[in-house]
Amino acid sequence: MHTHMTTTPFGRRPMSLGQIASQMTAKAMPETAVVNKWETFKNIREARDQLGATDRSLAILNALLSFHRETQLSAEGTLVVWPSNEQLSARANGMPATTLRRHLAVLVECGLIIRRDSPNGKRYARKGRGGHIEQAYGFDLAPIVARAEEFEYLAEAVQAEKRALKVAKERLTLLRRDTLKMIDTGIDESVPGNWGRVQQQYQDIIARLPRTAPRMLVEEICDELQDLHDEVRDILESFIKTQNPDGNESHSGRHIQNSNTESLPESEYGFREKNEAGGSAGENDNVKSLPKRDLPFGIVLDACPNLQEWAAGGEIRHWRDFLATAEVLRPMLGISPSAWLEAKQAMGERHAAITLAAMNQRSEKINNAGGYLRSLTEKAQAGKFSTWPMIMALLNAELNASKIANTTGAKPRSEDQSRQYAVSDALLKSLERPKR
């Protein structure tokens, strides 16, 4: 006697292409396929969001699996179970009939089970001679066997995503702690810097973090916090180096301060004879100990506020504006195109522009800007020049001006009153040490 394997649902339930695809997958599974139903169910539960299943639908699937007597599901055996709604409801913790039907439909749509409805919609099995089941109508568990490898792969991917999210959250916690404590240290020790801007930047980054954030957003915020963390750390480390003349004798601020000599023609050789920049080659050997990271844009602007006077519109918003303003400033300082080109080739365009901005900030102490730039270019070519100490020296000069203003009651040199700094006793002692 021939039996027909039903492929469409009973009654008014519609047929979908997804249901046909599930049936095709089940039909194509190898005849030797065997899986442990509870291990596979564990993988399904882990990957339920990717499959579109719900917690209640998985409770029903768990109940359906319990109606299959064997722990191993085999393609060679019968994979159809036929419990009534009452039996299913009892094993699904008393789930109401309407809820039961709704979540059975979810399992079908997810491709986890296939409906094998009888002509009248009832679930039952017909047995032949010897008690062998000839035809069963109910729910076919074949997709669980056919898609077992897919479920295992999805479960591993979910676990990997959870681990990555955990690592990202740990990194976020550490970055938040380190950055905040370093900012507090900079403020407490009166390290030169625009700490108000740094604090606001930190708050802006953290404000983008929702209560429950996906991994991609957490990693994006971590990257931004890492940049801010590195910036703050560089400020603190560079400030420590500038307070230790023996450890960092390449203090470019001293070059600027000692360059108030007689005006010389912009001759490279004549300038080297006078050594307007000051400092021997030995004094610059410690440049390797300075930070390898580029100077943060905000720190450079804090150290060289006078550059904004030459900017188009009176505002410098990013490095592109900074470089364009340096090109405008160069002829104003009397620097020849050839000296400027050599500086950019030796230092790089950005560091050459930073050097020019620093020279402009202390222009009253430099009589021959072109010769001074050529001297720094030579040092850069020899790998004995860095813009880090130059910028930190300017920030220190602002700190000293604020200290004098606090002592005498006079106004600081800077007109920007928001850039005044408090000075700790320990910092004053370190600044008052004589330089060699």
XYZ file of C-alpha atoms in Angstrom:
436
model
C 0.000 0.000 0.000
C 1.341 3.350 -1.004
C 1.226 6.319 1.407
C 1.453 9.971 0.576
C 3.749 12.340 2.486
C 1.777 15.514 3.006
C 3.485 18.824 2.210
C 0.746 21.378 2.892
C -0.914 22.429 6.167
C -4.493 21.592 7.060
C -7.368 24.044 6.827
C -6.872 27.748 6.207
C -3.193 27.795 7.087
C -1.289 29.132 4.044
C 1.716 27.510 2.429
C 4.928 29.562 2.121
C 8.129 29.251 0.132
C 10.009 29.016 3.417
C 8.078 25.878 4.331
C 8.876 24.355 0.958
C 12.557 25.212 1.486
C 12.488 23.454 4.873
C 10.984 20.382 3.277
C 13.667 20.419 0.566
C 16.397 20.603 3.218
C 14.894 17.713 5.161
C 14.515 15.630 2.002
C 18.150 16.212 1.008
C 19.738 15.106 4.292
C 22.000 12.051 4.146
C 20.383 8.745 5.069
C 23.161 8.063 7.563
C 22.666 11.372 9.466
C 22.423 10.894 13.233
C 22.431 13.617 15.903
C 21.969 13.877 19.644
C 18.677 15.712 20.024
C 19.589 17.476 23.288
C 22.989 18.683 22.091
C 21.369 20.010 18.930
C 18.617 21.636 20.973
C 21.290 23.345 23.086
C 22.814 24.816 19.902
C 19.373 25.942 18.715
C 18.726 27.625 22.037
C 22.091 29.431 21.816
C 21.390 30.658 18.277
C 17.690 31.431 18.772
C 18.049 35.122 17.875
C 19.717 34.272 14.553
C 17.027 31.681 13.811
C 14.139 33.947 14.791
C 12.884 31.645 17.510
C 11.431 32.800 20.827
C 11.798 31.485 24.355
C 8.259 30.088 24.354
C 8.635 28.466 20.957
C 11.783 26.739 22.225
C 9.823 25.497 25.253
C 7.425 23.852 22.806
C 10.303 22.423 20.752
C 11.767 20.972 23.937
C 8.399 19.336 24.623
C 8.185 17.957 21.067
C 11.660 16.419 21.395
C 10.624 14.754 24.625
C 7.883 12.889 22.727
C 10.551 11.188 20.600
C 11.637 8.177 22.610
C 15.219 7.971 21.355
C 18.012 10.343 22.369
C 19.521 9.972 18.910
C 17.564 11.333 15.958
C 18.316 9.298 12.845
C 17.319 9.848 9.236
C 16.580 6.147 8.990
C 13.995 6.184 11.794
C 10.643 7.881 12.240
C 11.066 11.566 13.012
C 7.360 12.479 13.257
C 5.774 12.989 16.684
C 2.012 13.368 17.128
C 1.145 14.727 20.611
C -2.192 16.421 21.113
C -2.388 20.074 22.141
C -3.312 18.976 25.657
C -0.222 16.805 25.944
C 1.997 19.529 24.493
C 0.538 22.128 26.834
C 1.201 19.894 29.836
C 4.886 19.429 28.927
C 5.220 23.143 28.073
C 4.381 24.179 31.644
C 0.666 24.644 31.037
C 0.918 27.001 28.082
C -2.524 28.233 26.886
C -3.867 26.717 23.656
C -3.845 30.019 21.736
C -0.248 30.715 22.758
C 0.672 27.149 21.892
C -0.674 27.431 18.348
C 1.023 30.776 17.807
C 4.448 29.516 18.800
C 4.052 26.279 16.865
C 3.646 28.501 13.822
C 6.909 30.264 14.792
C 8.745 26.942 14.832
C 7.403 26.138 11.390
C 8.397 29.537 10.000
C 11.901 29.188 11.478
C 12.296 25.888 9.676
C 12.782 23.896 12.878
C 9.811 21.560 12.340
C 7.555 20.586 9.440
C 3.796 20.063 9.691
C 2.611 16.681 8.479
C -1.166 17.229 8.773
C -3.674 14.424 8.307
C -6.740 14.792 6.041
C -8.847 15.945 8.997
C -6.078 17.866 10.797
C -5.790 15.365 13.651
C -2.424 14.018 14.825
C -2.075 10.272 14.961
C -0.078 7.330 13.687
C -1.268 4.279 11.771
C 0.445 1.029 12.603
C 0.760 -2.009 10.403
C 1.316 -5.616 11.195
C 3.777 -6.227 13.978
C 3.221 -2.777 15.434
C 5.360 -1.050 12.832
C 4.274 2.552 12.101
C 3.222 2.888 8.481
C 2.029 6.520 8.515
C 2.305 9.310 11.096
C 0.677 12.705 11.085
C 1.984 15.448 13.366
C 5.268 17.371 13.515
C 8.325 16.219 11.586
C 11.665 16.776 13.411
C 13.718 16.071 10.282
C 14.990 19.717 9.969
C 16.750 19.325 13.319
C 18.758 16.433 11.897
C 19.303 18.025 8.485
C 20.446 21.409 9.892
C 22.422 20.157 12.889
C 25.767 21.392 11.504
C 24.256 24.806 10.749
C 22.941 25.090 14.302
C 26.345 24.161 15.713
C 28.074 26.797 13.558
C 25.584 29.485 14.585
C 25.988 28.590 18.263
C 29.781 28.900 17.997
C 29.418 32.263 16.274
C 27.130 33.510 19.043
C 29.580 32.353 21.695
C 32.440 34.081 19.884
C 30.395 37.283 19.700
C 29.665 37.096 23.419
C 33.349 36.638 24.198
C 34.277 39.577 21.962
C 31.649 41.758 23.640
C 32.964 40.795 27.066
C 36.524 41.695 26.051
C 35.337 45.012 24.579
C 33.464 45.886 27.782
C 36.520 45.054 29.875
C 38.642 47.287 27.653
C 36.064 50.068 27.934
C 36.080 49.865 31.730
C 39.879 50.029 31.888
C 40.095 52.921 29.438
C 37.468 54.907 31.339
C 39.268 54.377 34.627
C 42.748 55.164 33.287
C 41.669 58.229 31.320
C 39.715 59.778 34.184
C 42.498 59.237 36.707
C 45.154 60.658 34.375
C 42.995 63.730 33.732
C 42.628 64.191 37.499
C 46.399 63.861 37.870
C 47.006 66.503 35.208
C 44.631 68.915 36.926
C 45.883 68.206 40.464
C 49.535 68.608 39.446
C 48.804 71.708 37.327
C 50.285 70.164 34.189
C 49.938 72.651 31.288
C 47.043 71.754 29.037
C 43.468 72.602 28.206
C 41.977 70.146 30.668
C 38.513 71.622 30.303
C 38.555 70.637 26.631
C 39.877 67.166 27.477
C 37.152 66.603 30.072
C 34.465 67.775 27.658
C 35.822 65.465 24.947
C 35.676 62.560 27.400
C 32.077 63.363 28.335
C 31.079 63.641 24.662
C 32.498 60.172 23.951
C 30.845 58.515 26.963
C 27.504 60.223 26.259
C 27.205 58.128 23.075
C 27.203 54.909 25.104
C 23.645 53.576 25.645
C 22.649 51.368 28.538
C 22.825 48.275 26.333
C 25.306 48.712 23.496
C 26.226 46.298 20.676
C 29.815 45.179 20.357
C 30.553 47.322 17.299
C 29.543 50.500 19.133
C 31.510 49.519 22.240
C 34.630 48.920 20.140
C 34.130 52.220 18.294
C 33.880 54.116 21.586
C 36.918 52.215 22.886
C 38.948 53.368 19.878
C 37.978 56.994 20.506
C 38.762 56.656 24.203
C 42.101 55.057 23.321
C 43.048 58.120 21.277
C 42.087 60.414 24.154
C 43.892 58.149 26.632
C 47.081 58.272 24.527
C 46.810 62.052 24.196
C 46.510 62.577 27.950
C 49.319 60.131 28.685
C 51.589 61.833 26.161
C 50.907 65.187 27.812
C 51.848 63.855 31.237
C 54.931 61.975 30.026
C 56.174 64.899 27.948
C 55.698 67.278 30.857
C 57.766 64.997 33.085
C 60.552 64.899 30.478
C 60.585 68.695 30.107
C 61.048 69.048 33.884
C 64.185 66.851 33.777
C 66.943 68.663 31.837
C 69.443 65.845 32.432
C 67.079 63.272 31.014
C 65.936 65.325 28.025
C 68.458 67.946 26.982
C 66.844 68.385 23.592
C 64.541 71.036 25.089
C 63.670 73.003 21.996
C 62.196 75.763 24.122
C 65.779 76.611 25.130
C 66.633 76.938 21.450
C 63.950 79.570 21.036
C 64.880 81.450 24.208
C 68.593 81.574 23.315
C 67.994 82.712 19.749
C 67.790 86.430 20.621
C 71.069 87.275 18.916
C 72.151 89.798 16.381
C 70.297 89.722 13.088
C 72.116 87.604 10.515
C 71.543 87.074 6.800
C 69.661 83.889 5.980
C 72.864 82.027 5.286
C 73.046 78.442 6.359
C 76.804 78.513 6.994
C 76.898 81.885 8.683
C 74.046 80.790 10.916
C 75.844 77.618 11.940
C 78.858 79.625 12.999
C 76.781 81.725 15.402
C 74.715 78.661 16.497
C 71.693 80.839 17.081
C 69.542 77.864 17.989
C 71.863 76.843 20.809
C 72.589 73.335 22.040
C 75.162 70.908 20.725
C 74.542 67.644 18.938
C 75.043 65.827 22.186
C 72.194 67.763 23.732
C 69.800 66.353 21.170
C 70.759 62.720 21.390
C 67.859 61.991 23.758
C 65.123 62.747 21.199
C 64.543 58.993 20.894
C 63.110 59.003 24.437
C 60.294 61.355 23.422
C 56.832 60.029 22.429
C 56.628 58.480 18.964
C 52.976 59.458 18.629
C 52.025 62.641 16.769
C 51.202 65.701 18.805
C 47.448 65.984 19.485
C 45.789 68.760 17.530
C 44.193 70.362 20.599
C 47.508 70.528 22.482
C 49.236 72.271 19.573
C 46.472 74.889 19.416
C 46.697 75.423 23.185
C 50.445 76.034 22.892
C 50.273 78.252 19.781
C 47.126 80.414 20.066
C 48.710 83.279 18.077
C 48.515 81.203 14.900
C 44.748 81.732 14.772
C 45.353 85.414 13.977
C 46.546 84.341 10.519
C 43.772 81.804 9.883
C 41.042 82.400 7.328
C 37.998 83.444 9.345
C 40.107 83.608 12.496
C 39.503 79.937 13.367
C 41.489 76.715 12.950
C 39.231 73.669 13.209
C 41.397 70.812 11.944
C 44.844 69.970 10.606
C 43.918 71.047 7.097
C 43.233 74.583 8.357
C 46.420 74.429 10.422
C 48.600 73.566 7.408
C 46.939 76.211 5.247
C 47.542 78.866 7.916
C 51.211 77.873 8.168
C 51.578 78.505 4.435
C 50.150 82.003 4.967
C 52.426 82.660 7.956
C 55.671 81.509 6.329
C 56.380 84.658 4.237
C 55.284 86.871 7.143
C 58.171 85.477 9.206
C 60.617 86.119 6.370
C 61.266 82.436 5.626
C 62.306 81.702 2.074
C 60.489 79.083 -0.019
C 63.673 76.969 -0.194
C 64.111 76.901 3.599
C 60.437 75.999 4.009
C 60.646 73.215 1.423
C 63.726 71.722 3.123
C 61.963 71.845 6.499
C 58.892 70.028 5.156
C 61.055 67.385 3.525
C 63.078 66.789 6.698
C 60.301 67.009 9.296
C 57.181 66.236 7.339
C 54.542 68.814 6.434
C 52.676 68.628 9.735
C 55.727 68.875 12.009
C 57.165 71.684 9.891
C 53.889 73.586 10.344
C 53.985 72.946 14.117
C 57.573 74.249 14.231
C 56.502 77.373 12.354
C 53.592 77.933 14.727
C 55.923 77.594 17.735
C 58.376 80.073 16.205
C 55.523 82.502 15.600
C 54.430 82.151 19.230
C 57.907 83.278 20.387
C 58.696 85.493 17.408
C 59.845 88.383 19.626
C 62.854 86.273 20.677
C 63.888 85.209 17.151
C 65.635 87.775 14.935
C 66.416 85.436 12.054
C 63.520 83.017 11.586
C 64.855 81.608 8.327
C 68.255 80.754 9.756
C 66.681 79.324 12.887
C 64.415 77.072 10.811
C 67.408 75.876 8.753
C 69.209 74.941 11.983
C 66.222 72.904 13.181
C 65.968 71.322 9.722
C 69.578 70.124 10.038
C 68.817 68.591 13.397
C 65.687 66.915 11.979
C 67.742 65.450 9.140
C 70.111 63.995 11.740
C 67.204 62.591 13.751
C 67.914 64.962 16.661
C 64.821 67.143 16.625
C 61.267 66.698 17.887
C 58.341 69.093 18.099
C 57.208 67.577 21.410
C 59.601 69.538 23.710
C 58.992 72.674 21.645
C 55.262 72.587 22.338
C 55.687 71.590 25.967
C 58.107 74.508 26.449
C 55.418 76.903 25.220
C 52.904 75.388 27.623
C 55.468 75.747 30.425
C 55.948 79.396 29.494
C 52.208 79.914 29.905
C 52.396 78.184 33.275
C 55.230 80.482 34.379
C 53.274 83.521 33.205
C 50.296 82.399 35.264
C 52.566 81.861 38.281
C 53.968 85.376 37.985
C 50.486 86.802 37.527
C 49.293 85.028 40.660
C 52.311 86.328 42.607
C 52.314 89.983 41.436
C 48.653 90.418 40.618
C 49.507 91.365 37.032
C 47.628 90.019 34.050
C 49.133 86.998 32.291
C 50.601 87.484 28.850
C 47.806 85.555 27.242
C 44.562 87.440 26.763
C 42.636 84.200 27.052
C 41.811 84.183 30.748
C 40.417 80.654 30.522
C 43.951 79.252 30.050
C 45.285 80.098 33.521
C 46.675 77.254 35.576
C 47.081 76.623 39.297
C 50.605 75.621 40.360
C 51.426 73.016 42.997
C 54.434 73.406 45.335
C 56.084 70.281 43.944
C 55.760 71.587 40.398
C 57.209 74.994 41.334
C 60.251 73.326 42.865
C 60.827 71.251 39.742
C 60.547 74.338 37.514
C 62.962 76.362 39.664
C 65.809 73.848 39.317
C 68.721 75.416 37.415
C 69.257 74.126 33.919
C 72.684 72.922 32.898
